[in-house]
PDB file of C-alpha atoms in Angstrom:
ATOM      1  CA  LEU A   1      32.119 103.068 -77.654  1.00  0.00           C
ATOM      2  CA  PRO A   2      33.900 103.427 -74.316  1.00  0.00           C
ATOM      3  CA  GLY A   3      32.788 101.264 -71.419  1.00  0.00           C
ATOM      4  CA  LEU A   4      30.628  98.886 -73.436  1.00  0.00           C
ATOM      5  CA  GLY A   5      33.064  96.066 -74.034  1.00  0.00           C
ATOM      6  CA  ILE A   6      33.850  94.594 -77.413  1.00  0.00           C
ATOM      7  CA  VAL A   7      30.810  92.300 -77.761  1.00  0.00           C
ATOM      8  CA  ALA A   8      28.331  94.982 -76.732  1.00  0.00           C
ATOM      9  CA  ALA A   9      30.004  97.547 -79.003  1.00  0.00           C
ATOM     10  CA  LEU A  10      29.718  95.153 -81.951  1.00  0.00           C
ATOM     11  CA  CYS A  11      26.047  94.567 -81.176  1.00  0.00           C
ATOM     12  CA  VAL A  12      25.412  98.311 -81.145  1.00  0.00           C
ATOM     13  CA  MET A  13      27.361  98.912 -84.367  1.00  0.00           C
ATOM     14  CA  LEU A  14      25.730  96.014 -86.235  1.00  0.00           C
ATOM     15  CA  ALA A  15      22.188  96.757 -85.046  1.00  0.00           C
ATOM     16  CA  PRO A  16      19.931  98.099 -87.800  1.00  0.00           C
ATOM     17  CA  GLN A  17      19.394 101.830 -87.540  1.00  0.00           C
ATOM     18  CA  GLN A  18      15.823 103.121 -87.413  1.00  0.00           C
ATOM     19  CA  ALA A  19      14.752 106.463 -88.766  1.00  0.00           C
ATOM     20  CA  SER A  20      11.568 106.596 -86.662  1.00  0.00           C
ATOM     21  CA  ALA A  21      11.209 107.832 -83.108  1.00  0.00           C
ATOM     22  CA  GLN A  22      10.152 104.348 -81.966  1.00  0.00           C
ATOM     23  CA  LEU A  23      12.376 102.499 -79.557  1.00  0.00           C
ATOM     24  CA  ASP A  24      14.352  99.696 -81.081  1.00  0.00           C
ATOM     25  CA  ALA A  25      14.483  96.288 -79.390  1.00  0.00           C
ATOM     26  CA  MET A  26      17.804  96.879 -77.617  1.00  0.00           C
ATOM     27  CA  ALA A  27      16.689 100.270 -76.299  1.00  0.00           C
ATOM     28  CA  ALA A  28      13.465  98.728 -74.974  1.00  0.00           C
ATOM     29  CA  MET A  29      15.428  95.979 -73.224  1.00  0.00           C
ATOM     30  CA  LEU A  30      17.897  98.405 -71.680  1.00  0.00           C
ATOM     31  CA  GLN A  31      15.301 100.983 -70.638  1.00  0.00           C
ATOM     32  CA  ARG A  32      12.576  98.677 -69.311  1.00  0.00           C
ATOM     33  CA  ARG A  33      12.047  98.766 -65.560  1.00  0.00           C
ATOM     34  CA  SER A  34       9.574  97.054 -63.284  1.00  0.00           C
ATOM     35  CA  VAL A  35       6.804  99.533 -62.512  1.00  0.00           C
ATOM     36  CA  ARG A  36       4.717  99.091 -59.386  1.00  0.00           C
ATOM     37  CA  VAL A  37       3.332 102.617 -58.997  1.00  0.00           C
ATOM     38  CA  PHE A  38       0.972 103.964 -61.632  1.00  0.00           C
ATOM     39  CA  ASP A  39      -0.368 107.436 -62.387  1.00  0.00           C
ATOM     40  CA  ALA A  40      -3.961 107.288 -61.113  1.00  0.00           C
ATOM     41  CA  ASN A  41      -5.061 110.004 -63.566  1.00  0.00           C
ATOM     42  CA  ALA A  42      -3.556 108.419 -66.686  1.00  0.00           C
ATOM     43  CA  LYS A  43      -5.645 105.998 -68.688  1.00  0.00           C
ATOM     44  CA  VAL A  44      -4.551 103.039 -70.781  1.00  0.00           C
ATOM     45  CA  SER A  45      -6.535 103.034 -74.012  1.00  0.00           C
ATOM     46  CA  ASP A  46      -8.036  99.928 -75.578  1.00  0.00           C
ATOM     47  CA  THR A  47      -5.714 100.527 -78.537  1.00  0.00           C
ATOM     48  CA  GLN A  48      -2.652 100.507 -76.291  1.00  0.00           C
ATOM     49  CA  LEU A  49      -3.794  97.392 -74.448  1.00  0.00           C
ATOM     50  CA  ASN A  50      -4.544  95.635 -77.741  1.00  0.00           C
ATOM     51  CA  LYS A  51      -1.064  96.476 -79.058  1.00  0.00           C
ATOM     52  CA  VAL A  52       0.506  94.964 -75.938  1.00  0.00           C
ATOM     53  CA  ILE A  53      -1.613  91.821 -76.328  1.00  0.00           C
ATOM     54  CA  GLN A  54      -0.799  91.619 -80.032  1.00  0.00           C
ATOM     55  CA  ALA A  55       2.907  91.623 -79.159  1.00  0.00           C
ATOM     56  CA  GLY A  56       2.323  88.605 -76.919  1.00  0.00           C
ATOM     57  CA  TRP A  57       0.105  86.876 -79.460  1.00  0.00           C
ATOM     58  CA  ASN A  58       2.759  87.305 -82.174  1.00  0.00           C
ATOM     59  CA  THR A  59       5.415  85.525 -80.114  1.00  0.00           C
ATOM     60  CA  ARG A  60       7.332  82.794 -81.876  1.00  0.00           C
ATOM     61  CA  THR A  61       7.279  79.790 -79.569  1.00  0.00           C
ATOM     62  CA  LEU A  62       9.813  77.040 -78.940  1.00  0.00           C
ATOM     63  CA  ASP A  63       7.523  74.331 -80.280  1.00  0.00           C
ATOM     64  CA  GLY A  64       5.444  76.319 -82.777  1.00  0.00           C
ATOM     65  CA  SER A  65       2.315  75.902 -80.658  1.00  0.00           C
ATOM     66  CA  GLN A  66       1.336  79.527 -79.867  1.00  0.00           C
ATOM     67  CA  PRO A  67      -0.692  78.280 -76.852  1.00  0.00           C
ATOM     68  CA  PHE A  68      -1.678  81.695 -75.474  1.00  0.00           C
ATOM     69  CA  GLU A  69      -4.841  83.169 -74.091  1.00  0.00           C
ATOM     70  CA  PHE A  70      -4.998  86.704 -72.729  1.00  0.00           C
ATOM     71  CA  ILE A  71      -7.625  88.089 -70.372  1.00  0.00           C
ATOM     72  CA  THR A  72      -7.859  91.855 -69.965  1.00  0.00           C
ATOM     73  CA  ILE A  73      -8.995  93.152 -66.615  1.00  0.00           C
ATOM     74  CA  ARG A  74     -10.110  96.738 -66.041  1.00  0.00           C
ATOM     75  CA  ASP A  75     -12.703  96.276 -63.319  1.00  0.00           C
ATOM     76  CA  LYS A  76     -11.285  97.775 -60.102  1.00  0.00           C
ATOM     77  CA  SER A  77     -13.069  95.283 -57.853  1.00  0.00           C
ATOM     78  CA  LYS A  78     -11.678  92.356 -59.880  1.00  0.00           C
ATOM     79  CA  LEU A  79      -8.164  93.846 -59.739  1.00  0.00           C
ATOM     80  CA  ALA A  80      -8.514  94.199 -55.954  1.00  0.00           C
ATOM     81  CA  GLU A  81      -9.778  90.613 -55.678  1.00  0.00           C
ATOM     82  CA  LEU A  82      -6.799  89.346 -57.679  1.00  0.00           C
ATOM     83  CA  ALA A  83      -4.399  91.412 -55.572  1.00  0.00           C
ATOM     84  CA  GLY A  84      -5.824  89.676 -52.519  1.00  0.00           C
ATOM     85  CA  ALA A  85      -4.557  86.335 -53.835  1.00  0.00           C
ATOM     86  CA  THR A  86      -0.970  87.382 -53.207  1.00  0.00           C
ATOM     87  CA  LYS A  87       0.827  89.503 -50.673  1.00  0.00           C
ATOM     88  CA  PHE A  88       3.392  90.518 -53.292  1.00  0.00           C
ATOM     89  CA  ALA A  89       1.159  92.191 -55.895  1.00  0.00           C
ATOM     90  CA  LYS A  90      -0.870  94.857 -54.122  1.00  0.00           C
ATOM     91  CA  TRP A  91       0.020  97.178 -57.021  1.00  0.00           C
ATOM     92  CA  LEU A  92      -2.699  95.436 -59.053  1.00  0.00           C
ATOM     93  CA  THR A  93      -5.219  97.581 -57.147  1.00  0.00           C
ATOM     94  CA  LYS A  94      -3.548 100.770 -58.419  1.00  0.00           C
ATOM     95  CA  ALA A  95      -3.190  99.731 -62.078  1.00  0.00           C
ATOM     96  CA  PRO A  96      -5.796 100.941 -64.584  1.00  0.00           C
ATOM     97  CA  ALA A  97      -5.614  97.559 -66.341  1.00  0.00           C
ATOM     98  CA  ALA A  98      -4.039  94.140 -66.165  1.00  0.00           C
ATOM     99  CA  ILE A  99      -3.513  91.246 -68.536  1.00  0.00           C
ATOM    100  CA  ALA A 100      -3.729  87.658 -67.356  1.00  0.00           C
ATOM    101  CA  VAL A 101      -1.367  85.508 -69.415  1.00  0.00           C
ATOM    102  CA  VAL A 102      -2.734  81.990 -69.733  1.00  0.00           C
ATOM    103  CA  VAL A 103      -1.024  79.103 -71.502  1.00  0.00           C
ATOM    104  CA  ARG A 104      -2.852  76.022 -72.782  1.00  0.00           C
ATOM    105  CA  THR A 105      -0.893  73.118 -71.298  1.00  0.00           C
ATOM    106  CA  ASP A 106      -2.453  70.538 -73.591  1.00  0.00           C
ATOM    107  CA  GLU A 107      -1.021  72.323 -76.661  1.00  0.00           C
ATOM    108  CA  SER A 108       2.446  72.798 -75.213  1.00  0.00           C
ATOM    109  CA  PRO A 109       2.810  70.137 -72.503  1.00  0.00           C
ATOM    110  CA  ARG A 110       6.576  70.361 -72.084  1.00  0.00           C
ATOM    111  CA  MET A 111       7.259  74.032 -72.824  1.00  0.00           C
ATOM    112  CA  PHE A 112       4.170  75.968 -71.738  1.00  0.00           C
ATOM    113  CA  LYS A 113       6.000  78.052 -69.114  1.00  0.00           C
ATOM    114  CA  GLU A 114       8.838  78.917 -71.473  1.00  0.00           C
ATOM    115  CA  ASN A 115       6.441  79.811 -74.292  1.00  0.00           C
ATOM    116  CA  GLY A 116       4.332  81.945 -71.979  1.00  0.00           C
ATOM    117  CA  SER A 117       7.438  83.683 -70.652  1.00  0.00           C
ATOM    118  CA  LEU A 118       8.493  84.583 -74.187  1.00  0.00           C
ATOM    119  CA  ALA A 119       5.079  86.155 -74.770  1.00  0.00           C
ATOM    120  CA  VAL A 120       5.354  88.135 -71.527  1.00  0.00           C
ATOM    121  CA  LEU A 121       8.730  89.559 -72.588  1.00  0.00           C
ATOM    122  CA  ASN A 122       7.334  90.700 -75.927  1.00  0.00           C
ATOM    123  CA  MET A 123       4.449  92.331 -74.103  1.00  0.00           C
ATOM    124  CA  TYR A 124       6.809  94.114 -71.721  1.00  0.00           C
ATOM    125  CA  TYR A 125       8.839  95.594 -74.545  1.00  0.00           C
ATOM    126  CA  LYS A 126       5.744  96.738 -76.440  1.00  0.00           C
ATOM    127  CA  ALA A 127       4.387  98.360 -73.286  1.00  0.00           C
ATOM    128  CA  GLN A 128       7.741 100.105 -72.828  1.00  0.00           C
ATOM    129  CA  GLU A 129       7.591 101.378 -76.411  1.00  0.00           C
ATOM    130  CA  LEU A 130       4.109 102.782 -75.736  1.00  0.00           C
ATOM    131  CA  GLY A 131       5.239 104.589 -72.569  1.00  0.00           C
ATOM    132  CA  LEU A 132       3.500 102.113 -70.274  1.00  0.00           C
ATOM    133  CA  GLY A 133       4.848 100.305 -67.251  1.00  0.00           C
ATOM    134  CA  THR A 134       4.526  96.654 -66.256  1.00  0.00           C
ATOM    135  CA  VAL A 135       5.872  94.260 -63.680  1.00  0.00           C
ATOM    136  CA  TYR A 136       5.948  90.483 -63.505  1.00  0.00           C
ATOM    137  CA  GLN A 137       3.621  89.056 -60.900  1.00  0.00           C
ATOM    138  CA  GLY A 138       4.652  85.467 -60.395  1.00  0.00           C
ATOM    139  CA  THR A 139       4.085  84.685 -56.720  1.00  0.00           C
ATOM    140  CA  ALA A 140       0.398  84.127 -56.134  1.00  0.00           C
ATOM    141  CA  ASN A 141      -2.266  81.629 -55.306  1.00  0.00           C
ATOM    142  CA  ARG A 142      -2.791  80.640 -58.938  1.00  0.00           C
ATOM    143  CA  THR A 143      -5.610  78.233 -58.061  1.00  0.00           C
ATOM    144  CA  ALA A 144      -7.597  81.064 -56.480  1.00  0.00           C
ATOM    145  CA  MET A 145      -6.791  83.476 -59.308  1.00  0.00           C
ATOM    146  CA  LYS A 146      -7.826  80.926 -61.938  1.00  0.00           C
ATOM    147  CA  LYS A 147     -11.160  80.512 -60.176  1.00  0.00           C
ATOM    148  CA  MET A 148     -11.638  84.297 -59.992  1.00  0.00           C
ATOM    149  CA  LEU A 149     -10.991  84.590 -63.728  1.00  0.00           C
ATOM    150  CA  GLY A 150     -12.935  81.495 -64.788  1.00  0.00           C
ATOM    151  CA  ILE A 151      -9.871  79.744 -66.199  1.00  0.00           C
ATOM    152  CA  GLY A 152     -10.549  76.059 -66.807  1.00  0.00           C
ATOM    153  CA  LYS A 153      -8.584  72.852 -67.036  1.00  0.00           C
ATOM    154  CA  ASN A 154      -5.536  72.406 -69.253  1.00  0.00           C
ATOM    155  CA  ARG A 155      -4.679  76.053 -68.611  1.00  0.00           C
ATOM    156  CA  HIS A 156      -1.775  77.484 -66.633  1.00  0.00           C
ATOM    157  CA  LEU A 157      -2.052  81.041 -65.322  1.00  0.00           C
ATOM    158  CA  LEU A 158       1.475  82.313 -65.814  1.00  0.00           C
ATOM    159  CA  SER A 159       1.030  85.858 -64.539  1.00  0.00           C
ATOM    160  CA  VAL A 160      -1.378  88.737 -64.093  1.00  0.00           C
ATOM    161  CA  ILE A 161       0.520  91.734 -65.407  1.00  0.00           C
ATOM    162  CA  PRO A 162      -0.532  95.227 -64.293  1.00  0.00           C
ATOM    163  CA  VAL A 163      -0.360  97.793 -67.101  1.00  0.00           C
ATOM    164  CA  GLY A 164      -0.370 101.545 -66.606  1.00  0.00           C
ATOM    165  CA  VAL A 165       1.434 104.813 -67.022  1.00  0.00           C
ATOM    166  CA  PRO A 166       4.287 105.006 -64.513  1.00  0.00           C
ATOM    167  CA  LYS A 167       3.629 107.588 -61.793  1.00  0.00           C
ATOM    168  CA  ALA A 168       7.244 108.600 -61.687  1.00  0.00           C
ATOM    169  CA  LYS A 169      10.385 107.672 -63.504  1.00  0.00           C
ATOM    170  CA  ALA A 170      11.221 104.081 -62.607  1.00  0.00           C
ATOM    171  CA  PRO A 171      14.402 103.556 -60.626  1.00  0.00           C
ATOM    172  CA  LYS A 172      17.587 102.556 -62.355  1.00  0.00           C
ATOM    173  CA  SER A 173      18.380  98.886 -62.534  1.00  0.00           C
ATOM    174  CA  PRO A 174      20.994  97.570 -60.150  1.00  0.00           C
ATOM    175  CA  THR A 175      24.544  97.602 -61.437  1.00  0.00           C
ATOM    176  CA  ARG A 176      25.290  94.514 -63.484  1.00  0.00           C
ATOM    177  CA  ALA A 177      28.502  92.689 -64.193  1.00  0.00           C
ATOM    178  CA  GLY A 178      30.109  93.779 -67.442  1.00  0.00           C
ATOM    179  CA  LEU A 179      29.153  91.872 -70.574  1.00  0.00           C
ATOM    180  CA  GLU A 180      32.756  90.716 -70.999  1.00  0.00           C
ATOM    181  CA  GLN A 181      32.496  89.041 -67.565  1.00  0.00           C
ATOM    182  CA  THR A 182      29.413  87.126 -68.655  1.00  0.00           C
ATOM    183  CA  VAL A 183      30.382  86.109 -72.183  1.00  0.00           C
TER     184      VAL A 183
END
């Protein structure tokens, strides 16, 4: 496999082959892009949203705690209110849905951010498989957002992730150093 490097080529050759049309994990990782512009006419079904949440819920955590809570948001006024809590996530107003990822800090006091981040990654890859776009929204006034969503004590709001059908093909990722330069 020219251009991949020896480690990457081995990973590709040793990866289990799938007969279905579904994306495999490596394809989802390589194809996923941050999506900030959503098709206003395309809906996200409850089934799709539930599959994305199920991917997060099924995450294996570092401490076995599974300390997740997910809040789905479809109300346009609530999405606009949440977008107002950060200058870097105005795309929440254009998304047909969003998922707030909340981690119970009392159940995972030392690893709640890491565990929540693992759940977010699983959700991203499931969304990608379903033809949906997402983007991490990490810079916000979390205190204000928690109040807007009614999130109580011993809870950390990790992110509010917009979910929707990409309006256009997402841009290519920036060029990365070769795998052999990293390993």
